[in-house]
Amino acid sequence: MRSPRPARLAAVALLLAALAAAAAAPAAAASRDGYGRARRLRMRGKVVEMFYHAYDNYMAYAFPHDELKPLTKGFTDSLSELGNLNLEHLPQDYNGSALTLVESLSSLVVLGNLTEFDRGVSWLSENLTFDVDARVNLFECNIRLLGGLISAHILAKDYSSQNKDGVYQNQLLHLAENLGSRFLPAFETPTGLPYAWINLKYGVMENETTETSTSGCGSLILEMGALSRLTGDSRYEAAALRALRKLWSMRSSLNLVGSTLDVLSGNWIEYSSGIGAGVDSFYEYLIKAYILFGSDEYWDMFHSAYLAVQKYFRHGPWYHEADIRTGEATHWQLTSLQAFWPGVQTLLGDVAAANLSHREFYNVWQRFGVLPERYLLDYGILHPTEKYYPLRPEFAESTFYLYQATKDPWYLEVGEAIIGSLNYYTKVEGGFASIRDVSTMNLEDHQHSFFLSETCKYLFLLYDDSFLRNKNYIFTTEGHPLPVMSTWHEKTPRLDVPTNWTVVKDGNQPIRASALSSKVCPETIFRQNVGSPWESACHIPDVFPSHRCRADDDCGIESVTCKRRTCSMAGYCSLWLAVY
């Protein structure tokens, strides 16, 4: 039988276009969602105050070092933290990489402070150097420093072109290229998988550890791909893509990836995996690389990976960890990093599933006042040692995405709760402090740079998305915006949506593909026509509306569990429990 060929549609392009359209009329959106303009402006003002309280204290007490210690009004150099750096090896005049400044540049543009942005660009252009004997984490330096420099360069070019007196001459791009070139020795392994740690001056050190995480070697493609597109030097994208392809080739028969591996042998070290720490941004970067670069290779990886996650990790609104070889659950726990997942699902168009998980995260937030690092789902208690909250942005990020997709004012109220908690529990005279223990709310003397690059940025955009007006951006895992441009695409996704369709068919054949495999946004189609055959991204309807069947081929895939339905002896499709 001839296989059906459903209409193919880039769902993510639809959503991005919708986000841009919504941003084009913020006043109208304010009146439609019933939240109120005055209330929106008040919350916007609170976020602006938060950002500058954190930023000004960093500039006063920690700059040009990397991050602020808000309780003691001191500083910490994150290169030493991330790389166990021996400070005696550094030049006496070394003052850090000004990490928080780099991370804040795109946020300054989002907030509309181009004067401070220009001042930061000038200082970095004249003072920042990476020619230091420093052992650093490749993943962290990639998403924080390289991503921050690339994003700020693009923004500087954009806004410099609007300023007749603009004197920007690609200084940040030169810094980014210098840093990227220092990453390349890490990829010189038999597998192409990069070392987790590298010395910026001397490359990979003798007896360097060969263990890394899935995120560490599978979340480099956005920044290094963008660097290649901007410089014309293909080495950066080629190295990151080779590592990603190798990592994907190591997936289990269930299309699941582990959490830690050996870069020399290409073998998994830890087979228990989920969507949280060590793996999270791997999934995030697959779909975002597809949006940014347009290659079907990224989509195909994400398609298979997403279905596997929904099938083996999902339990109702929660996502547990499982053995990638068997799919059997290993750890029933919520981690704060998992809160990014509803945002990814929203990009995909699987909004119903995203909302379900987001609301459960919000319930945990309300219970503790913030989101604990780990929460044991099977016992309903905090993890005994990981009780901290380091001002993480993932929950605010997903709240922003869901509001943009739905315009439901409930998400603005969630934003109020986040802002209220941050100001009540973490604001101190010298900035915003991390929480050491959410059960006691004892504080820790650390203001992470991502509080400025992500947490404050997503909260601001929740109430004022004018930065997105008539533009499409993808935000990296560190919150740095990269523009979606046709010149970076292998092909341009279609943006047309048939307005009168109820079922996508080929001849008289019923749908035998999911919305995900058809590249159709299930949320968009559902809102256009309640007769949509798709209930989720993975859902495949049964052949017959009556759910009668003659064989397993007449049965589809469950919309919630993403598991295949089978035909019973009585002739009905369902998730029948096999008895052996």
Coordinates of C-alpha atoms in Angstrom, one line a residue:
M1 CA 0.0 0.0 0.0
R2 CA 1.3 3.5 -0.8
S3 CA 2.4 5.2 2.4
P4 CA 0.6 8.5 3.2
R5 CA 2.5 11.7 2.9
P6 CA 1.0 14.2 5.3
A7 CA 1.4 17.9 4.7
R8 CA 4.7 18.9 6.3
L9 CA 4.9 22.0 8.4
A10 CA 7.6 23.4 10.6
A11 CA 5.7 23.7 13.8
V12 CA 8.5 25.7 15.5
A13 CA 8.5 28.3 12.7
L14 CA 4.8 28.7 13.3
L15 CA 5.2 29.3 17.0
L16 CA 8.2 31.7 16.5
A17 CA 6.1 33.7 14.0
A18 CA 3.2 33.7 16.5
L19 CA 5.6 35.0 19.2
A20 CA 6.8 37.8 17.0
A21 CA 3.3 38.8 16.0
A22 CA 2.2 38.8 19.7
A23 CA 5.2 41.0 20.6
A24 CA 4.3 43.5 17.8
A25 CA 1.2 44.6 19.8
P26 CA 1.9 44.5 23.5
A27 CA -0.7 47.0 24.5
A28 CA -3.4 45.0 22.6
A29 CA -2.2 41.8 24.2
A30 CA -2.5 43.4 27.6
S31 CA -6.1 44.3 27.1
R32 CA -7.0 40.9 25.7
D33 CA -5.5 38.8 28.4
G34 CA -7.3 40.7 31.2
Y35 CA -4.2 41.2 33.3
G36 CA -4.2 45.0 33.0
R37 CA -1.6 47.4 31.7
A38 CA -0.9 49.1 35.1
R39 CA -0.3 45.7 36.8
R40 CA 2.0 44.6 33.9
L41 CA 4.0 47.8 34.2
R42 CA 4.3 47.4 37.9
M43 CA 5.7 43.9 37.6
R44 CA 8.0 45.0 34.8
G45 CA 9.4 47.7 37.1
K46 CA 10.0 45.2 39.9
V47 CA 12.1 43.0 37.5
V48 CA 14.1 46.1 36.4
E49 CA 14.8 46.9 40.0
M50 CA 15.9 43.3 40.6
F51 CA 18.2 43.3 37.6
Y52 CA 20.0 46.6 38.5
H53 CA 20.2 45.6 42.2
A54 CA 22.1 42.5 41.2
Y55 CA 24.1 44.2 38.4
D56 CA 25.1 47.4 40.2
N57 CA 26.3 45.4 43.2
Y58 CA 28.4 43.2 40.9
M59 CA 29.9 46.2 39.3
A60 CA 30.6 47.9 42.6
Y61 CA 32.0 44.9 44.5
A62 CA 33.1 42.2 42.1
F63 CA 33.9 43.6 38.6
P64 CA 36.0 42.7 36.7
H65 CA 36.1 39.4 38.5
D66 CA 33.6 36.8 37.5
E67 CA 30.8 36.6 40.0
L68 CA 29.5 38.5 43.1
K69 CA 29.4 37.3 46.7
P70 CA 26.4 39.3 47.8
L71 CA 26.6 38.5 51.6
T72 CA 30.1 39.7 52.1
K73 CA 30.2 42.0 49.1
G74 CA 33.2 40.2 47.7
F75 CA 33.9 38.3 44.5
T76 CA 34.7 34.9 43.1
D77 CA 36.5 34.0 39.9
S78 CA 34.4 31.3 38.2
L79 CA 37.3 30.0 36.1
S80 CA 38.8 28.8 39.4
E81 CA 35.5 27.3 40.5
L82 CA 34.7 25.6 37.3
G83 CA 38.2 24.3 36.7
N84 CA 39.7 23.7 40.2
L85 CA 42.2 26.2 39.0
N86 CA 45.5 26.8 40.9
L87 CA 45.5 30.5 41.3
E88 CA 49.3 30.6 41.7
H89 CA 49.5 29.9 37.9
L90 CA 47.7 33.1 37.0
P91 CA 49.4 36.4 36.2
Q92 CA 49.4 38.7 39.2
D93 CA 47.3 41.2 37.3
Y94 CA 44.7 38.7 36.3
N95 CA 41.2 39.9 37.3
G96 CA 39.0 37.2 36.0
S97 CA 36.9 37.0 32.8
A98 CA 34.3 39.5 33.9
L99 CA 31.8 36.7 33.4
T100 CA 28.8 38.4 34.9
L101 CA 29.4 41.4 32.6
V102 CA 29.6 39.2 29.5
E103 CA 26.4 37.4 30.6
S104 CA 24.6 40.7 31.3
L105 CA 25.2 42.3 27.9
S106 CA 22.2 40.8 26.1
S107 CA 20.0 41.5 29.1
L108 CA 21.0 45.1 29.0
V109 CA 19.8 45.3 25.4
V110 CA 16.6 43.5 26.3
L111 CA 16.0 46.1 29.0
G112 CA 16.8 48.9 26.6
N113 CA 20.0 50.2 28.2
L114 CA 22.2 50.6 25.2
T115 CA 24.5 53.1 27.0
E116 CA 25.6 50.5 29.6
F117 CA 25.8 47.9 26.8
D118 CA 28.2 50.1 24.8
R119 CA 30.3 50.7 28.0
G120 CA 30.5 47.0 28.6
V121 CA 31.5 46.2 25.0
S122 CA 34.2 48.8 25.1
W123 CA 35.7 47.5 28.4
L124 CA 35.7 43.9 27.1
S125 CA 37.3 44.9 23.8
E126 CA 40.2 46.6 25.6
N127 CA 40.8 44.3 28.5
L128 CA 39.5 40.7 28.2
T129 CA 42.0 38.0 27.4
F130 CA 41.9 34.3 27.4
D131 CA 45.6 33.7 27.2
V132 CA 45.8 32.4 30.8
D133 CA 46.9 29.2 32.4
A134 CA 43.4 28.2 33.5
R135 CA 41.8 24.8 33.5
V136 CA 38.1 25.4 32.6
N137 CA 35.0 23.4 32.0
L138 CA 34.3 23.3 28.2
F139 CA 30.6 23.2 28.5
E140 CA 30.3 26.1 31.0
C141 CA 32.7 28.3 29.1
N142 CA 30.9 27.5 25.8
I143 CA 27.4 28.5 27.0
R144 CA 28.4 31.4 29.3
L145 CA 31.4 33.1 27.7
L146 CA 31.4 32.0 24.0
G147 CA 27.6 32.3 23.8
G148 CA 27.6 35.6 25.6
L149 CA 30.2 37.1 23.3
I150 CA 28.5 35.8 20.1
S151 CA 25.1 37.1 21.1
A152 CA 26.5 40.5 22.2
H153 CA 28.4 40.8 18.9
I154 CA 25.2 40.2 16.9
L155 CA 23.3 42.7 19.0
A156 CA 26.2 45.2 18.8
K157 CA 26.2 44.9 15.0
D158 CA 22.5 45.3 14.9
Y159 CA 22.3 48.4 17.1
S160 CA 25.6 49.9 15.8
S161 CA 24.1 50.0 12.3
Q162 CA 21.3 52.2 13.7
N163 CA 23.8 54.6 15.3
K164 CA 25.6 56.9 13.0
D165 CA 28.4 57.3 15.5
G166 CA 28.8 53.6 16.0
V167 CA 32.4 52.5 16.3
Y168 CA 31.9 48.8 16.8
Q169 CA 34.4 46.9 14.7
N170 CA 33.6 43.2 15.5
Q171 CA 35.8 43.2 18.7
L172 CA 33.5 40.7 20.5
L173 CA 33.6 38.4 17.5
H174 CA 37.4 38.5 17.6
L175 CA 37.3 37.5 21.2
A176 CA 34.8 34.8 20.6
E177 CA 37.0 33.3 17.8
N178 CA 40.0 33.5 20.0
L179 CA 38.1 31.6 22.7
G180 CA 36.6 29.1 20.3
S181 CA 40.1 28.2 18.9
R182 CA 41.2 27.3 22.4
F183 CA 38.3 24.8 22.6
L184 CA 39.4 22.8 19.5
P185 CA 42.1 20.7 21.2
A186 CA 39.5 19.2 23.5
F187 CA 37.9 17.5 20.4
E188 CA 41.1 15.7 19.4
T189 CA 40.0 12.3 20.7
P190 CA 39.5 9.0 18.8
T191 CA 35.8 9.4 19.1
G192 CA 35.5 13.1 18.4
L193 CA 33.8 13.5 21.8
P194 CA 35.5 16.4 23.6
Y195 CA 37.2 16.4 27.0
A196 CA 35.2 18.1 29.7
W197 CA 38.1 20.1 30.9
I198 CA 40.7 22.1 29.0
N199 CA 43.5 24.6 29.8
L200 CA 43.0 27.8 27.9
K201 CA 46.7 28.3 27.4
Y202 CA 48.1 24.8 27.0
G203 CA 45.2 22.7 25.8
V204 CA 44.4 19.2 27.3
M205 CA 46.5 18.6 30.3
E206 CA 48.3 15.3 31.0
N207 CA 46.2 12.7 32.9
E208 CA 43.1 14.8 32.2
T209 CA 39.9 13.0 33.2
T210 CA 38.1 11.3 30.3
E211 CA 34.7 11.4 31.8
T212 CA 32.1 13.9 30.6
S213 CA 28.4 14.3 30.6
T214 CA 25.9 14.1 27.7
S215 CA 25.2 17.8 28.0
G216 CA 28.9 18.5 28.1
C217 CA 29.6 17.1 24.7
G218 CA 26.1 17.3 23.1
S219 CA 25.3 21.0 23.9
L220 CA 27.9 22.8 21.9
I221 CA 26.3 23.1 18.5
L222 CA 24.4 26.4 18.8
E223 CA 27.4 28.5 19.9
M224 CA 30.1 26.8 17.8
G225 CA 27.8 26.6 14.8
A226 CA 27.0 30.3 15.1
L227 CA 30.7 31.0 15.4
S228 CA 31.4 29.2 12.2
R229 CA 28.6 31.0 10.4
L230 CA 29.9 34.4 11.6
T231 CA 33.6 33.8 10.8
G232 CA 33.4 31.5 7.8
D233 CA 35.6 29.0 9.7
S234 CA 33.9 25.6 9.5
R235 CA 36.1 24.0 12.1
Y236 CA 34.0 25.0 15.1
E237 CA 30.6 23.7 13.7
A238 CA 32.3 20.6 12.3
A239 CA 33.8 19.7 15.7
A240 CA 30.6 20.2 17.6
L241 CA 28.5 18.3 15.0
R242 CA 30.9 15.3 14.9
A243 CA 30.6 15.0 18.7
L244 CA 26.8 15.3 18.5
R245 CA 26.7 12.6 15.8
K246 CA 28.9 10.3 17.8
L247 CA 26.8 10.8 20.9
W248 CA 23.6 10.0 19.0
S249 CA 25.2 6.8 17.6
M250 CA 25.7 5.7 21.1
R251 CA 22.0 5.7 21.9
S252 CA 20.3 2.5 23.2
S253 CA 17.9 0.4 21.2
L254 CA 15.2 2.5 22.9
N255 CA 16.6 5.8 21.5
L256 CA 17.7 6.9 24.9
V257 CA 21.1 8.3 25.9
G258 CA 22.9 7.9 29.2
S259 CA 24.1 10.7 31.4
T260 CA 27.9 10.2 31.6
L261 CA 30.4 8.6 29.2
D262 CA 34.1 8.1 28.4
V263 CA 35.4 10.3 25.6
L264 CA 38.2 8.0 24.6
S265 CA 36.3 4.7 24.4
G266 CA 32.9 6.1 23.6
N267 CA 31.3 3.9 26.2
W268 CA 28.6 4.9 28.7
I269 CA 29.6 5.2 32.3
E270 CA 26.1 5.9 33.7
Y271 CA 23.1 4.2 32.1
S272 CA 20.5 5.8 34.4
S273 CA 19.3 8.9 32.7
G274 CA 16.4 11.4 32.5
I275 CA 15.8 15.0 31.3
G276 CA 17.6 16.7 34.2
A277 CA 21.2 17.4 35.2
G278 CA 23.8 16.1 32.8
V279 CA 21.4 15.5 29.9
D280 CA 18.9 18.5 29.8
S281 CA 20.5 20.8 27.3
F282 CA 21.2 17.9 24.9
Y283 CA 17.5 17.6 24.1
E284 CA 17.1 21.4 24.2
Y285 CA 19.9 21.9 21.6
L286 CA 18.5 19.3 19.1
I287 CA 15.3 21.2 18.5
K288 CA 16.9 24.7 18.8
A289 CA 19.7 23.7 16.3
Y290 CA 16.9 22.6 13.9
I291 CA 15.2 26.0 14.3
L292 CA 18.5 27.9 14.0
F293 CA 20.2 26.0 11.1
G294 CA 17.3 24.3 9.4
S295 CA 18.9 20.8 9.0
D296 CA 16.5 17.9 9.1
E297 CA 19.3 15.9 10.8
Y298 CA 18.7 17.7 14.0
W299 CA 14.9 17.3 13.7
D300 CA 15.3 13.6 13.1
M301 CA 17.4 13.2 16.2
F302 CA 15.0 15.3 18.3
H303 CA 11.9 13.4 16.9
S304 CA 13.2 10.0 18.0
A305 CA 14.6 11.3 21.3
Y306 CA 11.4 13.1 22.2
L307 CA 9.2 10.1 21.6
A308 CA 11.6 8.0 23.7
V309 CA 11.5 10.5 26.6
Q310 CA 7.7 10.6 26.5
K311 CA 7.5 6.9 26.4
Y312 CA 10.0 5.8 29.0
F313 CA 10.6 8.8 31.3
R314 CA 7.1 10.3 31.7
H315 CA 4.8 9.3 34.5
G316 CA 1.7 11.5 34.4
P317 CA 3.0 15.1 34.7
W318 CA 6.4 14.0 36.1
Y319 CA 9.5 12.7 34.5
H320 CA 11.5 10.1 36.4
E321 CA 14.9 8.5 35.5
A322 CA 15.3 5.2 33.8
D323 CA 17.8 2.6 32.6
I324 CA 18.4 3.4 28.9
R325 CA 18.8 -0.3 28.1
T326 CA 15.5 -1.5 29.6
G327 CA 13.4 1.6 30.1
E328 CA 12.8 0.6 33.7
A329 CA 12.6 3.4 36.3
T330 CA 15.7 4.0 38.4
H331 CA 15.1 7.2 40.3
W332 CA 11.8 8.9 41.1
Q333 CA 12.9 12.5 41.6
L334 CA 12.2 16.0 40.4
T335 CA 15.2 18.1 39.7
S336 CA 15.0 21.8 39.3
L337 CA 16.8 21.6 35.9
Q338 CA 13.9 19.6 34.6
A339 CA 11.8 22.7 34.7
F340 CA 13.2 23.7 31.2
W341 CA 11.2 20.8 29.6
P342 CA 7.8 22.6 29.4
G343 CA 9.6 25.4 27.5
V344 CA 11.0 22.9 25.0
Q345 CA 7.5 21.3 24.6
T346 CA 6.0 24.7 24.0
L347 CA 8.5 25.3 21.2
L348 CA 7.4 22.0 19.7
G349 CA 3.7 22.9 20.1
D350 CA 2.9 20.3 22.7
V351 CA 1.4 22.9 24.9
A352 CA -1.1 20.7 26.8
A353 CA 1.7 18.4 28.0
A354 CA 3.9 21.4 28.8
N355 CA 1.1 23.0 30.9
L356 CA 0.5 19.8 32.8
S357 CA 4.2 19.5 34.0
H358 CA 4.5 23.3 34.5
R359 CA 1.6 23.3 37.0
E360 CA 3.2 20.5 39.0
F361 CA 6.5 22.5 39.2
Y362 CA 4.5 25.4 40.4
N363 CA 2.9 23.3 43.1
V364 CA 6.4 22.4 44.4
W365 CA 7.4 26.1 44.2
Q366 CA 4.4 27.1 46.2
R367 CA 5.2 24.4 48.8
F368 CA 8.7 25.5 49.4
G369 CA 8.7 29.1 48.3
V370 CA 11.3 28.3 45.6
L371 CA 12.2 25.2 43.5
P372 CA 14.5 22.8 45.4
E373 CA 17.4 21.2 43.5
R374 CA 16.0 17.7 44.1
Y375 CA 12.7 16.5 45.4
L376 CA 12.0 12.7 45.9
L377 CA 8.7 12.0 44.2
D378 CA 8.3 8.5 45.7
Y379 CA 8.7 9.8 49.2
G380 CA 7.3 13.3 48.8
I381 CA 10.3 14.8 50.6
L382 CA 13.4 16.9 49.8
H383 CA 16.6 15.2 48.8
P384 CA 18.7 14.9 52.0
T385 CA 21.7 16.7 50.6
E386 CA 20.6 18.7 47.6
K387 CA 18.2 21.1 49.2
Y388 CA 19.6 24.3 47.6
Y389 CA 18.2 26.8 45.2
P390 CA 20.9 28.7 43.3
L391 CA 18.6 31.3 41.7
R392 CA 17.9 28.9 38.7
P393 CA 16.0 30.3 35.7
E394 CA 14.4 27.2 34.2
F395 CA 10.9 27.6 35.8
A396 CA 10.8 31.3 34.8
E397 CA 11.9 30.4 31.3
S398 CA 9.1 27.8 30.8
T399 CA 6.6 30.3 32.3
F400 CA 7.6 32.9 29.7
Y401 CA 7.3 30.4 26.8
L402 CA 3.9 29.2 27.9
Y403 CA 2.5 32.7 28.3
Q404 CA 3.8 33.6 24.8
A405 CA 2.1 30.6 23.4
T406 CA -1.3 30.9 25.2
K407 CA -1.6 34.5 26.4
D408 CA -3.2 33.0 29.5
P409 CA -2.8 35.6 32.3
W410 CA -2.4 32.8 34.9
Y411 CA 1.2 32.6 33.8
L412 CA 1.7 36.3 34.6
E413 CA 0.4 35.5 38.1
V414 CA 3.0 32.7 38.3
G415 CA 5.6 35.3 37.4
E416 CA 4.4 37.4 40.3
A417 CA 4.9 34.5 42.6
I418 CA 8.5 34.0 41.3
I419 CA 9.3 37.6 41.7
G420 CA 7.8 37.8 45.2
S421 CA 9.8 34.8 46.3
L422 CA 13.1 36.1 44.9
N423 CA 12.7 39.4 46.6
Y424 CA 11.5 38.0 49.9
Y425 CA 13.9 35.1 50.3
T426 CA 17.1 35.9 48.3
K427 CA 17.4 39.7 48.1
V428 CA 20.1 41.1 50.4
E429 CA 21.9 44.5 50.6
G430 CA 24.7 43.3 48.4
G431 CA 22.6 41.6 45.6
F432 CA 20.7 38.3 45.4
A433 CA 22.0 35.3 47.3
S434 CA 21.5 31.6 46.5
I435 CA 19.6 29.5 49.0
R436 CA 21.6 26.8 50.8
D437 CA 18.7 25.0 52.3
V438 CA 15.1 25.6 51.2
S439 CA 13.8 24.0 54.4
T440 CA 15.4 26.8 56.5
M441 CA 16.0 29.4 53.8
N442 CA 19.6 29.8 55.0
L443 CA 21.5 31.7 52.3
E444 CA 24.7 31.0 50.4
D445 CA 27.2 33.7 49.5
H446 CA 26.9 33.4 45.7
Q447 CA 25.1 35.3 43.0
H448 CA 25.4 33.2 39.8
S449 CA 25.9 35.1 36.5
F450 CA 22.9 33.3 35.1
F451 CA 20.6 35.2 37.4
L452 CA 21.3 38.2 35.2
S453 CA 21.5 36.4 31.9
E454 CA 18.5 34.2 32.3
T455 CA 16.3 34.6 35.4
C456 CA 15.8 38.4 35.2
K457 CA 15.7 38.3 31.4
Y458 CA 12.8 35.8 31.2
L459 CA 10.9 37.5 33.9
F460 CA 11.3 40.9 32.2
L461 CA 10.2 39.4 28.8
L462 CA 7.2 37.9 30.5
Y463 CA 5.8 41.4 31.2
D464 CA 7.5 43.3 28.3
D465 CA 8.3 41.5 25.1
S466 CA 9.1 44.5 23.0
F467 CA 12.6 43.2 22.4
L468 CA 11.0 40.4 20.3
R469 CA 8.9 42.8 18.2
N470 CA 9.0 41.7 14.6
K471 CA 12.0 39.5 15.3
N472 CA 12.7 35.8 15.7
Y473 CA 15.2 34.7 18.3
I474 CA 16.3 31.4 19.7
F475 CA 17.6 31.6 23.3
T476 CA 20.6 29.4 24.1
T477 CA 20.6 27.4 27.3
E478 CA 22.2 30.3 29.0
G479 CA 19.5 32.8 27.8
H480 CA 21.6 34.4 25.1
P481 CA 19.5 35.4 22.0
L482 CA 20.6 34.2 18.6
P483 CA 18.6 35.5 15.6
V484 CA 16.8 33.0 13.3
M485 CA 18.1 34.0 9.8
S486 CA 17.4 32.4 6.4
T487 CA 21.0 32.8 5.5
W488 CA 21.9 30.3 8.2
H489 CA 19.3 27.8 7.1
E490 CA 19.9 24.9 4.9
K491 CA 16.3 25.4 3.9
T492 CA 13.5 27.7 5.0
P493 CA 10.6 26.1 6.8
R494 CA 7.2 26.6 5.4
L495 CA 5.0 29.1 7.2
D496 CA 1.7 28.4 5.4
V497 CA -1.1 26.6 7.3
P498 CA -4.2 25.4 5.5
T499 CA -7.0 27.2 7.3
N500 CA -9.7 24.8 6.3
W501 CA -8.2 21.4 7.1
T502 CA -9.7 19.0 9.6
V503 CA -7.6 15.9 8.7
V504 CA -4.4 15.8 6.7
K505 CA -4.9 13.0 4.2
D506 CA -3.4 11.4 1.2
G507 CA -6.3 10.3 -1.0
N508 CA -8.7 8.5 1.3
Q509 CA -6.1 7.2 3.7
P510 CA -6.4 8.1 7.4
I511 CA -3.5 9.7 9.2
R512 CA -0.8 7.1 10.1
A513 CA 1.8 9.6 11.4
S514 CA 2.1 11.7 14.5
A515 CA 2.1 15.5 14.5
L516 CA 5.8 15.4 15.5
S517 CA 6.8 13.2 12.5
S518 CA 4.6 15.4 10.2
K519 CA 6.2 18.6 11.5
V520 CA 2.8 19.9 12.4
C521 CA 2.1 22.0 15.5
P522 CA -0.7 20.1 17.3
E523 CA -1.6 23.1 19.4
T524 CA -1.9 25.4 16.4
I525 CA -4.1 23.0 14.5
F526 CA -6.2 22.2 17.5
R527 CA -7.0 25.8 18.1
Q528 CA -7.9 26.3 14.4
N529 CA -10.2 23.3 14.3
V530 CA -11.4 21.3 17.2
G531 CA -11.7 18.3 14.9
S532 CA -7.9 18.0 14.9
P533 CA -6.8 14.3 14.8
W534 CA -3.8 15.0 17.0
E535 CA -4.1 15.3 20.8
S536 CA -0.4 15.6 21.4
A537 CA 2.9 15.6 19.5
C538 CA 3.3 11.8 19.6
H539 CA -0.4 10.9 19.2
I540 CA -1.4 8.7 16.3
P541 CA -5.1 8.0 16.1
D542 CA -6.5 4.5 15.6
V543 CA -7.6 3.7 12.1
F544 CA -11.3 3.5 13.0
P545 CA -13.0 6.1 15.2
S546 CA -14.8 3.2 16.9
H547 CA -11.4 1.8 18.0
R548 CA -12.3 -1.5 16.4
C549 CA -9.4 -3.4 14.9
R550 CA -8.5 -6.5 12.9
A551 CA -4.8 -6.4 13.6
D552 CA -2.2 -4.3 15.6
D553 CA -1.6 -2.2 12.4
D554 CA -5.1 -0.7 12.9
C555 CA -4.1 0.7 16.3
G556 CA -2.2 4.0 16.9
I557 CA -0.1 5.5 19.7
E558 CA -1.4 6.8 23.0
S559 CA -1.4 10.6 23.3
V560 CA -0.2 10.7 26.9
T561 CA 2.2 7.8 27.3
C562 CA 3.4 7.7 23.7
K563 CA 3.1 3.9 23.9
R564 CA 1.8 1.8 21.0
R565 CA -1.7 0.4 21.3
T566 CA -2.5 -3.2 20.3
C567 CA -5.5 -5.1 19.1
S568 CA -7.2 -7.4 21.6
M569 CA -8.7 -10.7 20.9
A570 CA -12.1 -9.0 21.2
G571 CA -11.1 -6.6 18.4
Y572 CA -10.5 -3.3 20.2
C573 CA -7.4 -1.1 20.4
S574 CA -6.0 -0.2 23.8
L575 CA -2.9 -0.5 26.0
W576 CA -3.5 -4.2 26.7
L577 CA -1.3 -5.8 29.4
A578 CA 0.4 -8.8 28.1
V579 CA 0.4 -11.9 30.4
Y580 CA 3.1 -14.5 29.9

